CSV table of C-alpha atoms and ligand atoms in Angstrom, one decimal:
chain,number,residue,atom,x,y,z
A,1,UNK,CA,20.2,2.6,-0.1
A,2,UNK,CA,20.8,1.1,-3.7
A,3,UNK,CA,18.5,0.4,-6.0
A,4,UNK,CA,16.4,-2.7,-6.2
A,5,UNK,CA,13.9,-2.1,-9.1
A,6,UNK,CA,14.6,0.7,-11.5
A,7,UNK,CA,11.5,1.7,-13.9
A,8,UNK,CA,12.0,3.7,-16.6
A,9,UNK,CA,9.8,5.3,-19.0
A,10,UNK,CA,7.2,2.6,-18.6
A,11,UNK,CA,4.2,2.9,-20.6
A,12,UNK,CA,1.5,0.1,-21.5
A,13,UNK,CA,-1.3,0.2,-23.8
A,14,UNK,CA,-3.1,-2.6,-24.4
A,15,UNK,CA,-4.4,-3.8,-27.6
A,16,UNK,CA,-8.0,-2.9,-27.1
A,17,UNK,CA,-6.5,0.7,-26.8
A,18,UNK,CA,-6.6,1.1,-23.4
A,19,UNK,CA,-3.7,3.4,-22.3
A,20,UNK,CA,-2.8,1.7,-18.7
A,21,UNK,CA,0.9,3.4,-17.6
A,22,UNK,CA,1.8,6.5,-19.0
A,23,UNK,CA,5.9,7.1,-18.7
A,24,UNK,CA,6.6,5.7,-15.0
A,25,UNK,CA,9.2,6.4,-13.3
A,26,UNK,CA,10.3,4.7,-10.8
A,27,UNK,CA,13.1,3.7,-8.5
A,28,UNK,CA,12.5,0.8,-5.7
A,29,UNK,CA,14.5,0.8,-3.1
A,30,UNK,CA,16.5,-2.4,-1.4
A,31,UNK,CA,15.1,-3.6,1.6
A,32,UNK,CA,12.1,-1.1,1.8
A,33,UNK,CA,8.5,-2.0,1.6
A,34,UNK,CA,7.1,0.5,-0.8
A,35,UNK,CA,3.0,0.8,-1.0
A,36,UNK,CA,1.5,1.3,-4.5
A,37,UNK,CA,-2.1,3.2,-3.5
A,38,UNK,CA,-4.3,3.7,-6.7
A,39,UNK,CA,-8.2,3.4,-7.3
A,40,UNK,CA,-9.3,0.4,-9.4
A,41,UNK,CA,-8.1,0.3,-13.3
A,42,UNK,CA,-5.2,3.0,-12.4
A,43,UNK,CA,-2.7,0.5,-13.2
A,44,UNK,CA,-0.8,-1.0,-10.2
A,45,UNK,CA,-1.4,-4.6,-11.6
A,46,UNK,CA,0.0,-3.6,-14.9
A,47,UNK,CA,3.0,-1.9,-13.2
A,48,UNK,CA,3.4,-5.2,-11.0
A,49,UNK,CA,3.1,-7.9,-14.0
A,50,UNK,CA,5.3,-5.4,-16.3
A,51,UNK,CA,8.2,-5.9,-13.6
A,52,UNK,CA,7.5,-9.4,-13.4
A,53,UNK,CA,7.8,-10.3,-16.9
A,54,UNK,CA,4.7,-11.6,-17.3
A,55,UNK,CA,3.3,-8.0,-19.9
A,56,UNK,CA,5.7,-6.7,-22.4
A,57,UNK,CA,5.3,-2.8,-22.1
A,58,UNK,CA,4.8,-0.8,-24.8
A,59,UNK,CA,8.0,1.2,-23.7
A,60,UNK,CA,10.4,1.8,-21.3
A,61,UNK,CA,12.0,-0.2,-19.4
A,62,UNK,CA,13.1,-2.4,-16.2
A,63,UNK,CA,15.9,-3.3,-14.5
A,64,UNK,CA,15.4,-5.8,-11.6
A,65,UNK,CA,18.7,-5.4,-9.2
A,66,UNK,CA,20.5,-4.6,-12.4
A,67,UNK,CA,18.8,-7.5,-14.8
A,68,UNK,CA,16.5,-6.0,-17.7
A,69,UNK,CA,13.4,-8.0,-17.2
A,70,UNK,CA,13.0,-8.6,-21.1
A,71,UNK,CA,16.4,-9.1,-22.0
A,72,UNK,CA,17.8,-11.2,-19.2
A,73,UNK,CA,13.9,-12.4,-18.2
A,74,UNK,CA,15.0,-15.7,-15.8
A,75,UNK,CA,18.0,-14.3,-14.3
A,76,UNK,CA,15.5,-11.1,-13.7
A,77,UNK,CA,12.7,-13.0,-11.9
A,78,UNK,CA,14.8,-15.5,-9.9
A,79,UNK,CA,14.7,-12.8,-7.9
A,80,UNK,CA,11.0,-12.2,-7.9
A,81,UNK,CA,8.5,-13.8,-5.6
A,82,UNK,CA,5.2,-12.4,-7.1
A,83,UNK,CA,1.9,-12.8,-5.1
A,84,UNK,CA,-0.7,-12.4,-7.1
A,85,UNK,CA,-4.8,-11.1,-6.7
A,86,UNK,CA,-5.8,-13.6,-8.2
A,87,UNK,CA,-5.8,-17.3,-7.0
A,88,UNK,CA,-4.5,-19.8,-8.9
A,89,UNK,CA,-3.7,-23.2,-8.4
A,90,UNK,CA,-3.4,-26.5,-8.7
A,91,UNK,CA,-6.8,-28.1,-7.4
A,92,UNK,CA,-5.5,-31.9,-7.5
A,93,UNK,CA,-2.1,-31.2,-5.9
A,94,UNK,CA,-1.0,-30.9,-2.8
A,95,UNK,CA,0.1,-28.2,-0.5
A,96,UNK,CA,3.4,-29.6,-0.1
A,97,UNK,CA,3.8,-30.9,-4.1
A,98,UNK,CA,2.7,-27.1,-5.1
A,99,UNK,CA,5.3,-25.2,-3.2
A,100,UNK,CA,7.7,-28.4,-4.2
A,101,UNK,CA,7.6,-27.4,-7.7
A,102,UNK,CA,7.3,-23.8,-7.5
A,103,UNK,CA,10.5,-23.9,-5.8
A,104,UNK,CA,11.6,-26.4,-9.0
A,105,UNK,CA,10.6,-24.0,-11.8
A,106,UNK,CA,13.6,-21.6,-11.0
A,107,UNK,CA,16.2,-24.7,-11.1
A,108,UNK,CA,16.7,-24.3,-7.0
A,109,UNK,CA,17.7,-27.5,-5.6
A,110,UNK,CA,15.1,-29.2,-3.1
A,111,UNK,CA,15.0,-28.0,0.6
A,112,UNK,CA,13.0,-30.3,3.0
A,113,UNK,CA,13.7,-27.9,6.0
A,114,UNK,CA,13.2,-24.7,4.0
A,115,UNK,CA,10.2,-25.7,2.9
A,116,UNK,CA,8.8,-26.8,6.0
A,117,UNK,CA,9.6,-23.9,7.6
A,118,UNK,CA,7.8,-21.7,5.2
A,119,UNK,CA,5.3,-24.3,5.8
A,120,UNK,CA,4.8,-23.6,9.0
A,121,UNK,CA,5.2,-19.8,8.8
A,122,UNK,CA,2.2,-20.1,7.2
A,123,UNK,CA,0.6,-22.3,9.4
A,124,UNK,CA,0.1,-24.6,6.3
A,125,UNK,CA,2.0,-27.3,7.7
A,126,UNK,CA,-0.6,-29.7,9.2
A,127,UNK,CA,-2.3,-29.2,5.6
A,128,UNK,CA,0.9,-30.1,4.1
A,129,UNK,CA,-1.2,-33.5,2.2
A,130,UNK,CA,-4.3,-31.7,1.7
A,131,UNK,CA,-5.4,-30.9,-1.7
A,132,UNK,CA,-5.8,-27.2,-3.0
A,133,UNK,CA,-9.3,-28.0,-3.7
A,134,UNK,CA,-9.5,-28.8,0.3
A,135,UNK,CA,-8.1,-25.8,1.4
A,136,UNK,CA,-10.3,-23.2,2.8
A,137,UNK,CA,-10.3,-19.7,0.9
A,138,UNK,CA,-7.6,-18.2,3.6
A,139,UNK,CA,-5.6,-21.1,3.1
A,140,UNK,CA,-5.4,-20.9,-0.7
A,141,UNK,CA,-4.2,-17.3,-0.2
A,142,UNK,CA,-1.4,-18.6,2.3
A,143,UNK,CA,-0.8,-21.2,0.0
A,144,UNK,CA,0.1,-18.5,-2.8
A,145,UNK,CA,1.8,-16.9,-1.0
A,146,UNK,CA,4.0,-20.0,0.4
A,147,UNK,CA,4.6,-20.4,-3.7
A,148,UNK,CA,5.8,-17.3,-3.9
A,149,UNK,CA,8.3,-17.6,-1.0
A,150,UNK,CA,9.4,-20.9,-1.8
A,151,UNK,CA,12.6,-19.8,-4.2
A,152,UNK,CA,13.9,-17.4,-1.6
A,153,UNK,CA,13.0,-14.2,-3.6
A,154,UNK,CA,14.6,-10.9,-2.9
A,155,UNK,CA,12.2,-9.3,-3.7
A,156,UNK,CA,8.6,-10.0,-2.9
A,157,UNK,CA,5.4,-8.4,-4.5
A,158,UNK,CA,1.5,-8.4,-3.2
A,159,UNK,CA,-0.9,-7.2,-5.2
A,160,UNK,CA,-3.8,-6.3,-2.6
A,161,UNK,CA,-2.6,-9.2,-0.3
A,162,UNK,CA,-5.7,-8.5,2.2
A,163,UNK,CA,-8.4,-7.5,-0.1
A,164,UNK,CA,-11.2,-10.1,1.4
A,165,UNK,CA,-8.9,-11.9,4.0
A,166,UNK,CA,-10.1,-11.9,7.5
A,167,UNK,CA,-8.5,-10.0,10.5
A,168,UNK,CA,-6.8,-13.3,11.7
A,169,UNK,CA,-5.0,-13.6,8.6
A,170,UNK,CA,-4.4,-9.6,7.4
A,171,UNK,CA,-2.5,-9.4,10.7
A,172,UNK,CA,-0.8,-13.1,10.0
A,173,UNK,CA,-0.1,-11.5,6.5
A,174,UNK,CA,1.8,-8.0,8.2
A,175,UNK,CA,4.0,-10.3,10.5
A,176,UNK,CA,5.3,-11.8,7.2
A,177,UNK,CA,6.1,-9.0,6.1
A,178,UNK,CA,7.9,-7.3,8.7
A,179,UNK,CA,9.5,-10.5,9.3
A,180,UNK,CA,11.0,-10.5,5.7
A,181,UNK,CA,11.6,-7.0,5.5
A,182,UNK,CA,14.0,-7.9,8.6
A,183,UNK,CA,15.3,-10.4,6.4
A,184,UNK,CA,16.3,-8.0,3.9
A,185,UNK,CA,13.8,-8.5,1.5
A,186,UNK,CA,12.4,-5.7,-0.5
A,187,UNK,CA,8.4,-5.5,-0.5
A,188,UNK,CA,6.4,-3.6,-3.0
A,189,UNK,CA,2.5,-3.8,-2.1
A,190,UNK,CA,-1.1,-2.4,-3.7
A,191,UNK,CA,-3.7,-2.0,-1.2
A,192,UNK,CA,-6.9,-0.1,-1.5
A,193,UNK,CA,-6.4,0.0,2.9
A,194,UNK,CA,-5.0,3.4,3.1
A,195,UNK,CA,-4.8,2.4,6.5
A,196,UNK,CA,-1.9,-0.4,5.5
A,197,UNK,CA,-0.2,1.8,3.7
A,198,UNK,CA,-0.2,3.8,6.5
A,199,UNK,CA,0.8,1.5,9.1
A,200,UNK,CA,3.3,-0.7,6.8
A,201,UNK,CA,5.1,1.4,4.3
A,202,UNK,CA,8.3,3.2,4.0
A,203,UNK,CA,7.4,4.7,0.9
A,204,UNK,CA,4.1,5.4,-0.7
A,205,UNK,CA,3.0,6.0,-4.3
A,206,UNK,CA,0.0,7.2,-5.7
A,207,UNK,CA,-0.8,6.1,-9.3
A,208,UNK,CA,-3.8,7.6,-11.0
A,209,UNK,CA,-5.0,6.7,-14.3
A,210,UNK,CA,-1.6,5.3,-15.7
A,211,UNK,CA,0.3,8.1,-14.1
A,212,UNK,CA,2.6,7.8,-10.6
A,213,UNK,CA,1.7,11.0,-9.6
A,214,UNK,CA,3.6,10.8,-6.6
A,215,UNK,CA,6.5,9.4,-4.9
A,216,UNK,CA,7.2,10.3,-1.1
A,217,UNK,CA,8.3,9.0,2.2
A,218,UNK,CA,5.4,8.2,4.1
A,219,UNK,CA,6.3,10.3,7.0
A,220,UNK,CA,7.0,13.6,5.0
A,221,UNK,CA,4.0,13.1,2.8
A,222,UNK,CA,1.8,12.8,5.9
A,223,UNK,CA,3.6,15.4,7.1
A,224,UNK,CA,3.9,17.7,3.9
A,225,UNK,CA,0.5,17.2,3.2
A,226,UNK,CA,-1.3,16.7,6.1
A,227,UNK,CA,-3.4,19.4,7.1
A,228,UNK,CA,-5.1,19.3,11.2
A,229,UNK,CA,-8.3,19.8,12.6
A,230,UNK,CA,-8.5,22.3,15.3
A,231,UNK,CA,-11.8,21.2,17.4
A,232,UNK,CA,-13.1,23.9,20.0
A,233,UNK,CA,-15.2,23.0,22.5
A,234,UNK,CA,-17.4,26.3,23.3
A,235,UNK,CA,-18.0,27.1,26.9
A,236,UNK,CA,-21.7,28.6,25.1
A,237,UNK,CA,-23.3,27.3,22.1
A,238,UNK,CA,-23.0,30.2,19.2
A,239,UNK,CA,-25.8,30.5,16.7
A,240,UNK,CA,-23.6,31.3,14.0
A,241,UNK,CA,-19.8,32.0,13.0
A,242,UNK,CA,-19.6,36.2,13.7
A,243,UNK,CA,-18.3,37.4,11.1
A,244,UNK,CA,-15.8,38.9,12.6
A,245,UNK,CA,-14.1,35.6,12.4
A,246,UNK,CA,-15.2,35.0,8.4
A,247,UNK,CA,-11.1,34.8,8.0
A,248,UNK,CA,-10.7,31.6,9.0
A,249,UNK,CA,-13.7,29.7,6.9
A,250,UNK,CA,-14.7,27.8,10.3
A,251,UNK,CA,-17.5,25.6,10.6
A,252,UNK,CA,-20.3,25.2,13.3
A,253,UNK,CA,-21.5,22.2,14.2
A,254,UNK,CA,-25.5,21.8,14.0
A,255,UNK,CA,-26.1,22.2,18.0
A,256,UNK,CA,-23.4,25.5,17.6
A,257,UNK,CA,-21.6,23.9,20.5
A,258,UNK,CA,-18.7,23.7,18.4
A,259,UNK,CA,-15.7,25.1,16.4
A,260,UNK,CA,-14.0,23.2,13.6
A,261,UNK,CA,-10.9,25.2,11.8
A,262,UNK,CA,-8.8,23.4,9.1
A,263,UNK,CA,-5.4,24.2,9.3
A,264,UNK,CA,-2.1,23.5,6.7
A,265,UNK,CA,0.7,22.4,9.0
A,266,UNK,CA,3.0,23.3,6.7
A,267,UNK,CA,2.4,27.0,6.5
A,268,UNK,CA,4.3,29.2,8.6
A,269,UNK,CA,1.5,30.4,10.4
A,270,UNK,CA,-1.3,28.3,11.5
A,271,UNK,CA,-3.7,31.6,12.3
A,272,UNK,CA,-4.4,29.7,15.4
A,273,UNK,CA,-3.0,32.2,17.6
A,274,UNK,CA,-4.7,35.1,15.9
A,275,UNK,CA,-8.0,33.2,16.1
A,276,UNK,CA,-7.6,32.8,19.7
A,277,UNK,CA,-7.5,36.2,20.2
A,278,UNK,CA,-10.1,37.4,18.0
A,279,UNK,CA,-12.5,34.9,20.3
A,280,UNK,CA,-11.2,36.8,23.6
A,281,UNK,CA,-11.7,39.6,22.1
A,282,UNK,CA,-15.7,39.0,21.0
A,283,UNK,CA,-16.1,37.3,24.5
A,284,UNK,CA,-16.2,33.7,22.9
A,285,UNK,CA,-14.6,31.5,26.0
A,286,UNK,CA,-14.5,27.6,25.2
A,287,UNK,CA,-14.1,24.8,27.4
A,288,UNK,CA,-11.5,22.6,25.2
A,289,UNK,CA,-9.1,22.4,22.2
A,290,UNK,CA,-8.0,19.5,20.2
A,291,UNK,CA,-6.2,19.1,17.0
A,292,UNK,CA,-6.3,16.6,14.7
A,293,UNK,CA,-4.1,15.2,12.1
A,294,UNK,CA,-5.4,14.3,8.6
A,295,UNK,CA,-4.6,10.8,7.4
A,296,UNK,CA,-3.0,9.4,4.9
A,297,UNK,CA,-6.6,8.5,3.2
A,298,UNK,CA,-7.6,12.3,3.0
A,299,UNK,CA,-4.6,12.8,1.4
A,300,UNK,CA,-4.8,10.1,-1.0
A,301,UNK,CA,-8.6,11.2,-2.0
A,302,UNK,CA,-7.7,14.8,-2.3
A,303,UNK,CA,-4.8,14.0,-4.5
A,304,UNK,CA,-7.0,11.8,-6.7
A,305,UNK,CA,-9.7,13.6,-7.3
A,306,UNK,CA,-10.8,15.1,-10.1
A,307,UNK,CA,-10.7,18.8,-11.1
A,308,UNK,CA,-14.5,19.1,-11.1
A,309,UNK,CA,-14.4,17.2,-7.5
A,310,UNK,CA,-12.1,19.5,-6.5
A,311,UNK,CA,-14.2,22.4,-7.6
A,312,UNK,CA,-17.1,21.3,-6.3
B,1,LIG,P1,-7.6,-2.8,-9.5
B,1,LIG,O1,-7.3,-2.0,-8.2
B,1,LIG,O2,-9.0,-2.8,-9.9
B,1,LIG,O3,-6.9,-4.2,-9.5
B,1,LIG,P2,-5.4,-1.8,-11.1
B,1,LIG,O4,-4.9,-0.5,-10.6
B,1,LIG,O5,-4.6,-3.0,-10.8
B,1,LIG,O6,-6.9,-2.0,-10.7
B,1,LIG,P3,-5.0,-2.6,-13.9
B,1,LIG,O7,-5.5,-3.9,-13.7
B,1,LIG,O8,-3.5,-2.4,-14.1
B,1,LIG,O9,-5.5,-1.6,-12.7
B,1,LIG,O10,-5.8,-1.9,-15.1
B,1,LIG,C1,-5.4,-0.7,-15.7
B,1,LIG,C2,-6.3,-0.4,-16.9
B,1,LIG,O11,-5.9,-1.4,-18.0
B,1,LIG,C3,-7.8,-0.7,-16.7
B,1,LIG,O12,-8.5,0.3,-17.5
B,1,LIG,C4,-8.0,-2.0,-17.3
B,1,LIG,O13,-9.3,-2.2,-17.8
B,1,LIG,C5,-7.0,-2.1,-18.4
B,1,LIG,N1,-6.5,-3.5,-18.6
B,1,LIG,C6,-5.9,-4.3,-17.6
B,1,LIG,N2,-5.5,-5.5,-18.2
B,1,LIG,C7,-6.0,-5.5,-19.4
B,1,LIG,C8,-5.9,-6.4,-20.5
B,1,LIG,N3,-5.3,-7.6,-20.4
B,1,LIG,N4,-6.4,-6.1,-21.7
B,1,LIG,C9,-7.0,-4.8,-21.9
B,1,LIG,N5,-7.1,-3.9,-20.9
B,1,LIG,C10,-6.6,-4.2,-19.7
């Protein structure tokens, strides 16, 4: 797969000294939907409005589909359909007038049918003379993102689409997507829903305090990182871990009716086996065995913690 968005040596620091990207690197692929995970102020909206064109970086740089988004800014985000957090519109205007002109700004010529049909995609089409103002605060989001649509981007961005959107409309919202994605679009999102990440993404990357500390296919980071929870059900409740079994750092659970034993999936042995065995052997029966994979979210909090966190 070529490359869509290519981000080099990004770093931004804003004038009140605030250092927000350190030296990104980054490479977006076409036709992927990449998930941007970071905790607040680690600098996914600064990454987004740096490759929109709308924050000059410190340095670096960015090539949209080839374009340098300073240098050859319109050609750059013609191709660009940027949903942003933050609503902003037009109170006095209509729905239909607002997407009218959005789809005016980069010089397309007017579409009746296209714009009805993203219209109606976003069940905005019935509102279609309603004033912003009228709209409810759903429809104000649909309505942004029906402006960003509008100019057939190829490449669409959401910066935390869902964040305070009802289920109705987050799952509304994820048909888009996979809808456009089908289309060929290329779909770069932040969330703070590890969960979305998880569901949506073909790529996820972690940005912590200005730095992408990490760039993976979701599947292999799930699985690369992903440790399991071994659960065993005791046939008898054990006062306390023998310590014949100190190896394997397992915890009780309060009514000793349980085993818990954390496992890396990636190592070659898992010591499951071996603890097994050591159980016959002390005469520990049990009545069941799960395991458990870790999500996407433990990973993302273990990777973004601190040191001291870490230590703790
Ligand atoms: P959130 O999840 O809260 O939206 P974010 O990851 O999008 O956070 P940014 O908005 O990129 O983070 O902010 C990164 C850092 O840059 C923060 O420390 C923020 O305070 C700072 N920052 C962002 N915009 C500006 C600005 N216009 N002027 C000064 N500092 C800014």
């Amino acid at each position: 797969m070529s490359s869509m968005i290519s981000v080099s040596g990004l770093s931004k620091s804003y004038a009140s000294g605030t250092r927000a990207l350190d030296a990104v690197d980054l490479d977006i692929r076409k036709g992927e939907i990449f998930a941007l995970l970071g905790a607040n102020g680690a600098g996914k909206t600064t990454l987004i409005s740096i490759i929109c064109g709308l924050v000059t970086p410190s340095s670096g740089s960015v090539l949209v589909d080839g374009k340098d988004i300073v240098r050859n800014y319109k050609a750059a985000r013609a191709k660009i359909g940027l949903v942003p957090q933050e609503i902003s519109l037009d109170m006095f205007e209509d729905v239909i007038s607002t997407v009218k002109f959005s789809r005016g700004l980069f010089g397309k010529r007017p579409d009746p049918v296209l714009i009805e049909k993203v219209l109606r995609d976003l069940t905005l089409w019935d509102k279609r003379h309603a004033k912003s103002m009228e709209l409810s605060g759903g429809m104000k989001r649909r309505l942004m993102i029906a402006k960003a649509l509008v100019h057939e981007p190829e490449i669409l961005f959401l910066d935390e689409p869902t964040a305070g959107v009802d289920v109705e409309l987050r799952r509304d919202m994820w048909e888009l997507v996979r809808q456009m994605r089908k289309e060929g679009v290329t779909i770069i999102l932040t969330t703070h829903y590890i969960d979305e990440a998880e569901e949506m993404a073909d790529r996820v990357g972690v940005i912590n305090k200005g730095r992408l500390i990490l760039v993976e296919e979701k599947e292999t980071l799930m699985k690369k990182l992903g440790r399991k929870t071994l659960t065993v059900q005791l046939a008898d409740p054990l006062k306390a871990i023998p310590p014949a079994l100190a190896d394997w750092n397992l915890s009780l659970s309060e009514d000793g009716n349980t085993i818990e034993y954390v496992f890396d999936t990636k190592a070659e042995r898992t010591g499951i086996s071996a603890l097994l065995g050591r159980m016959a052997d002390l005469g520990i029966s049990y009545r069941d065995l799960n395991t458990q994979q870790s999500s996407l979210e433990d990973i993302f909090v273990d990777l973004v913690r601190t040191p001291m966190e870490a230590a703790a």
